[in-house]
Amino acid sequence: MFAEYLNQHDLTELLVPREGYRPFPRRQAREQWESLSKERREALLAWGEEAKAGYPMLTATQFLAFSRCGSRAAYEAPYFERRHKLIGAALAECVADDGTYLDAVIDGLWCICEETTWVISAHNGSDHPGAKPMNKRPLPDVTNPYIDLFAAQTAAALADILYLLADKLDAISPLIVRRVRGEIERRILHPFVTHDDFWWMGMTRHDVCNWTPWILSNVIDTTLLLEDDRIRRGEIVDRALRMLDRYLAVMPQDGGCDEGAGYFNMAGASLLDCLESVYLATCGKVSFYHEPHIRAIGAFPLKAHVNGAYFLNFADCDVKPMLDGERIHRFGLRTGNDALAALGAWLHHREMAVNPSARPLDTPQMHRTLHKLFAAIPAEAEAPKHEAFEALPDLQVFAWRRNGLFLAIKGGHNGENHNHNDVGSFVVYADGEPQIVDMGNRTYTAVTFGPDRYTLDNTRARNHNLPLIGETEQCAGRAFCTRNVCADENGARMEIAGAYPPEAGVRSLVRSAAVPEQGVRLTDEAALETAQEMIWVFMLRSRPDIADGQARFGRLALAFDPALEAKVEEMPVTDARMARNFPGSLWRLTLRAPAAITHKQTFLITRS
């Protein structure tokens, strides 16, 4: 898509000069900064005060903690704290405009320029994270800069700060801006134009993911804000867009994100960041928002939205992800999707009501904060409207709404990005509240993306709403997948035998889900090579009461064959990240059938 356009158009001629690029108001535009609400201005000043206390140390042993014990947080916590404080100080200075926070800005810039690397310890080196032994590169090589997500994001934040405060910094010493520009050139722009071997560029491997648009969006922003050479500026943005084609090549035409809705901020919204920056830098002359594929990618959050703060959380995804409402609203406006724009507006106002400074709730991405602060989004944002049936046929995720119940089921394969072994798993909500759930995400460590990933409780098939063959679970890998998937407004049917290993001896395992008026009906029909037990797993939000072939939990009741042996296990949620989504405990209900060659069970889920 992008290469085809660029082969016929000279981007250098279409980009406005750097001096004329205004993605958000400069500090000198006092009317716009002073038009921010009193609450917002006070919140920004309070944020800026944090930097006056100083910036945390970053040490070699903190970096080594990842290779020594698998801890990401040891280095990431102070690393991100530095950037959060610096962004707060810079924005506070833009509000006050009196030098109060300028020294804190200078100290923050100097600290970051002095860092050996801008790459976090978990991403050190040029391999895909998880693809190397975690002690292969325990410390960074200052002579061989790499570009990961957060090195690129750091560069963009520093570029934003120079855009806002370069004149004030130059009044202290021209060496400050010169140093920052030099570090960005050495660590980001020069490696970007001289390397083809960073895996996320898509030139040496094709299984790219959110890294590609996330890094490219920050490279594009940095270039547009800092690069003075008109020819080089156009060439870097051109190069970035051509790489973005490689990301589109792995994105399904239905726009689904196999990394989960929680990764839309880094995936689809980062794609928007790329497109929007180029759109603004060419005064709208270069636009790809009319493309069906782009429109489908933008619409994914709407299709994945359940209700309120809840989204589908298949894969490494929080059930209450911190999605960027401003980006979703902008995507809706640019693509003419009113329902998507409404969802974005609703999310934006919900966030800003509790976070008036637009402080990043995850990683410190300053560009997004600035867009939020100056977003012109109607205050009368209505709750988004949804279709009764949503289908992502390429991703093989389907969802139904009927009589206050919400059902979603997934097919696909077990080699997806941020994969969980969950082919055929489903979730059920009642009146917008989770009842039969997916555990979702947990705090990342070295194990998360290492060879022991599937020892984690949230990634294993045994903790998803799936059948087990005896005690045999599904396996990880692209080959473990569905066949013969079909779905319509009344339900879905899929063959999931292929998700189990050969030793399970599964000849056929057909899972059907239907949405009759009275609730949700789930049917599994299995043919095995030898007589084996089958165990059905249901992950529940509430403790179930079991009696007479029925489990009652929360707002639902699950009817099953009384001959099945029922067992309930409490699973206290001890992981901090998971506890933000599911505080307290989850409950694992298993229903065991005696050994047989064939099994057929139907479960009816109704309101309690």
Coordinates of N, CA and C in Angstrom, one line a residue, residues 330-416:
R330 N -10.0 9.8 17.1 CA -9.4 10.3 15.9 C -9.5 9.3 14.7
F331 N -9.2 8.1 15.0 CA -9.3 7.0 14.0 C -10.8 7.0 13.5
G332 N -11.8 7.1 14.4 CA -13.2 7.1 14.0 C -13.5 8.3 13.1
L333 N -13.0 9.5 13.4 CA -13.2 10.6 12.6 C -12.6 10.5 11.2
R334 N -11.3 10.1 11.2 CA -10.6 10.0 9.9 C -11.2 8.9 9.0
T335 N -11.8 7.9 9.5 CA -12.3 6.8 8.7 C -13.9 6.9 8.6
G336 N -14.5 7.9 9.1 CA -15.9 8.0 9.0 C -16.7 7.0 9.7
N337 N -16.2 6.4 10.8 CA -16.8 5.4 11.6 C -17.4 6.1 12.9
D338 N -18.6 6.5 12.9 CA -19.2 7.2 14.0 C -19.2 6.5 15.3
A339 N -19.5 5.1 15.2 CA -19.6 4.3 16.4 C -18.2 4.2 17.0
L340 N -17.1 4.1 16.2 CA -15.8 4.1 16.7 C -15.4 5.4 17.4
A341 N -15.8 6.5 16.7 CA -15.5 7.8 17.3 C -16.2 8.0 18.6
A342 N -17.4 7.5 18.7 CA -18.2 7.6 20.0 C -17.5 6.8 21.1
L343 N -17.0 5.6 20.8 CA -16.3 4.8 21.7 C -15.0 5.5 22.2
G344 N -14.3 6.1 21.3 CA -13.1 6.8 21.6 C -13.4 8.0 22.5
A345 N -14.5 8.8 22.2 CA -14.8 9.9 23.0 C -15.2 9.5 24.4
W346 N -16.0 8.4 24.5 CA -16.4 7.9 25.8 C -15.2 7.5 26.6
L347 N -14.2 6.8 26.0 CA -13.0 6.4 26.7 C -12.2 7.6 27.1
H348 N -12.1 8.6 26.2 CA -11.3 9.8 26.5 C -11.8 10.5 27.7
H349 N -13.1 10.8 27.7 CA -13.6 11.6 28.8 C -13.6 10.8 30.1
R350 N -13.8 9.5 30.0 CA -13.7 8.7 31.2 C -12.3 8.8 31.8
E351 N -11.2 8.7 31.0 CA -9.9 8.8 31.5 C -9.6 10.2 32.0
M352 N -9.9 11.2 31.2 CA -9.5 12.6 31.6 C -10.3 13.0 32.9
A353 N -11.4 12.4 33.2 CA -12.1 12.8 34.5 C -11.3 12.4 35.7
V354 N -10.5 11.4 35.6 CA -9.6 10.9 36.7 C -8.2 11.2 36.5
N355 N -7.8 11.7 35.3 CA -6.4 11.9 34.9 C -6.3 13.2 34.1
P356 N -6.6 14.3 34.7 CA -6.7 15.6 33.9 C -5.4 16.0 33.3
S357 N -4.3 15.5 33.8 CA -3.0 15.9 33.2 C -2.7 15.1 31.9
A358 N -3.6 14.1 31.7 CA -3.3 13.1 30.6 C -2.0 12.4 30.7
R359 N -1.6 12.3 32.0 CA -0.4 11.5 32.3 C -0.5 10.1 31.7
P360 N 0.5 9.6 31.0 CA 0.5 8.2 30.5 C 0.3 7.2 31.6
L361 N -0.7 6.3 31.4 CA -1.0 5.3 32.4 C -0.1 4.1 32.3
D362 N 0.6 4.0 31.1 CA 1.5 2.8 30.9 C 2.9 3.3 30.7
T363 N 3.3 3.3 29.4 CA 4.7 3.8 29.1 C 4.6 5.3 28.8
P364 N 5.7 6.0 29.1 CA 5.7 7.5 28.9 C 5.8 8.0 27.5
Q365 N 4.7 8.0 26.8 CA 4.6 8.4 25.4 C 4.1 9.9 25.4
M366 N 5.0 10.8 25.2 CA 4.7 12.2 25.4 C 3.8 12.7 24.2
H367 N 4.0 12.2 23.0 CA 3.2 12.7 21.9 C 1.7 12.5 22.1
R368 N 1.4 11.3 22.7 CA 0.0 11.0 22.9 C -0.6 12.0 24.0
T369 N 0.2 12.2 25.0 CA -0.2 13.1 26.1 C -0.6 14.5 25.5
L370 N 0.3 15.0 24.7 CA 0.0 16.3 24.1 C -1.3 16.3 23.2
H371 N -1.5 15.3 22.4 CA -2.7 15.2 21.7 C -3.9 15.1 22.5
K372 N -3.8 14.4 23.7 CA -5.0 14.4 24.6 C -5.3 15.7 25.2
L373 N -4.2 16.4 25.6 CA -4.4 17.7 26.3 C -5.2 18.7 25.4
F374 N -4.9 18.7 24.1 CA -5.5 19.7 23.2 C -6.5 19.1 22.2
A375 N -7.0 17.9 22.6 CA -8.1 17.2 21.8 C -9.4 18.0 21.9
A376 N -10.0 18.2 20.7 CA -11.3 18.8 20.6 C -12.3 17.7 20.5
I377 N -12.7 17.1 21.6 CA -13.7 16.0 21.5 C -14.9 16.4 22.2
P378 N -16.1 16.3 21.6 CA -17.3 16.8 22.2 C -17.6 16.2 23.6
A379 N -18.0 17.0 24.5 CA -18.2 16.6 25.9 C -19.4 15.7 26.0
E380 N -20.3 15.8 25.1 CA -21.6 15.0 25.2 C -21.3 13.6 24.5
A381 N -20.4 12.9 25.1 CA -20.0 11.6 24.5 C -21.0 10.5 25.0
E382 N -21.7 9.9 24.0 CA -22.6 8.8 24.4 C -21.9 7.5 24.4
A383 N -22.5 6.5 25.2 CA -21.9 5.2 25.2 C -22.0 4.6 23.8
P384 N -21.0 3.9 23.4 CA -21.0 3.3 22.0 C -22.1 2.3 21.8
K385 N -22.5 2.2 20.5 CA -23.5 1.3 20.1 C -22.8 0.1 19.4
H386 N -23.4 -1.1 19.6 CA -22.7 -2.3 19.1 C -23.7 -3.1 18.2
E387 N -23.1 -3.9 17.4 CA -23.9 -4.9 16.6 C -24.3 -6.1 17.4
A388 N -25.4 -6.7 17.1 CA -25.8 -7.9 17.8 C -24.9 -9.1 17.5
F389 N -24.2 -9.1 16.3 CA -23.2 -10.1 16.0 C -22.0 -9.4 15.4
E390 N -20.9 -9.7 15.9 CA -19.6 -9.2 15.4 C -18.7 -10.4 15.0
A391 N -18.1 -10.2 13.8 CA -17.3 -11.3 13.3 C -15.9 -10.8 12.8
L392 N -14.9 -11.4 13.2 CA -13.5 -11.2 12.7 C -13.1 -12.6 12.1
P393 N -13.5 -12.8 10.9 CA -13.3 -14.2 10.3 C -11.9 -14.6 10.1
D394 N -11.0 -13.6 9.8 CA -9.6 -14.0 9.7 C -9.0 -14.3 11.0
L395 N -9.2 -13.5 12.0 CA -8.7 -13.8 13.4 C -9.5 -15.0 14.0
Q396 N -10.7 -15.2 13.5 CA -11.6 -16.3 14.0 C -12.0 -16.0 15.5
V397 N -12.5 -14.7 15.6 CA -13.1 -14.3 16.9 C -14.5 -13.8 16.6
F398 N -15.5 -14.3 17.3 CA -16.9 -14.0 17.0 C -17.6 -13.6 18.3
A399 N -18.6 -12.7 18.3 CA -19.2 -12.3 19.5 C -20.7 -12.1 19.2
W400 N -21.5 -12.4 20.2 CA -23.0 -12.2 20.1 C -23.5 -11.5 21.3
R401 N -24.6 -10.6 21.1 CA -25.3 -10.0 22.2 C -26.7 -10.3 22.1
R402 N -27.3 -10.9 23.2 CA -28.7 -11.3 23.2 C -29.3 -11.3 24.6
N403 N -30.3 -10.5 24.8 CA -31.1 -10.5 26.1 C -30.1 -10.3 27.3
G404 N -29.2 -9.3 27.1 CA -28.4 -9.0 28.2 C -27.2 -9.9 28.4
L405 N -27.0 -10.9 27.6 CA -25.9 -11.8 27.6 C -24.9 -11.5 26.5
F406 N -23.7 -11.7 26.7 CA -22.6 -11.5 25.7 C -21.8 -12.7 25.7
L407 N -21.6 -13.3 24.5 CA -20.8 -14.5 24.3 C -19.7 -14.1 23.2
A408 N -18.5 -14.5 23.5 CA -17.5 -14.4 22.5 C -16.7 -15.7 22.5
I409 N -16.3 -16.2 21.3 CA -15.5 -17.4 21.2 C -14.4 -17.2 20.2
K410 N -13.3 -17.9 20.3 CA -12.2 -17.8 19.4 C -11.8 -19.1 18.8
G411 N -11.3 -19.1 17.6 CA -10.7 -20.2 17.0 C -9.2 -19.9 16.8
G412 N -8.8 -19.8 15.6 CA -7.4 -19.4 15.4 C -6.4 -20.5 15.6
H413 N -5.2 -20.2 16.1 CA -4.1 -21.2 16.3 C -3.3 -20.8 17.6
N414 N -2.5 -21.7 18.0 CA -1.7 -21.4 19.2 C -0.3 -20.9 18.9
G415 N -0.1 -20.2 17.8 CA 1.2 -19.6 17.5 C 1.0 -18.1 17.3
E416 N -0.1 -17.6 17.8 CA -0.4 -16.1 17.6 C 0.6 -15.3 18.5

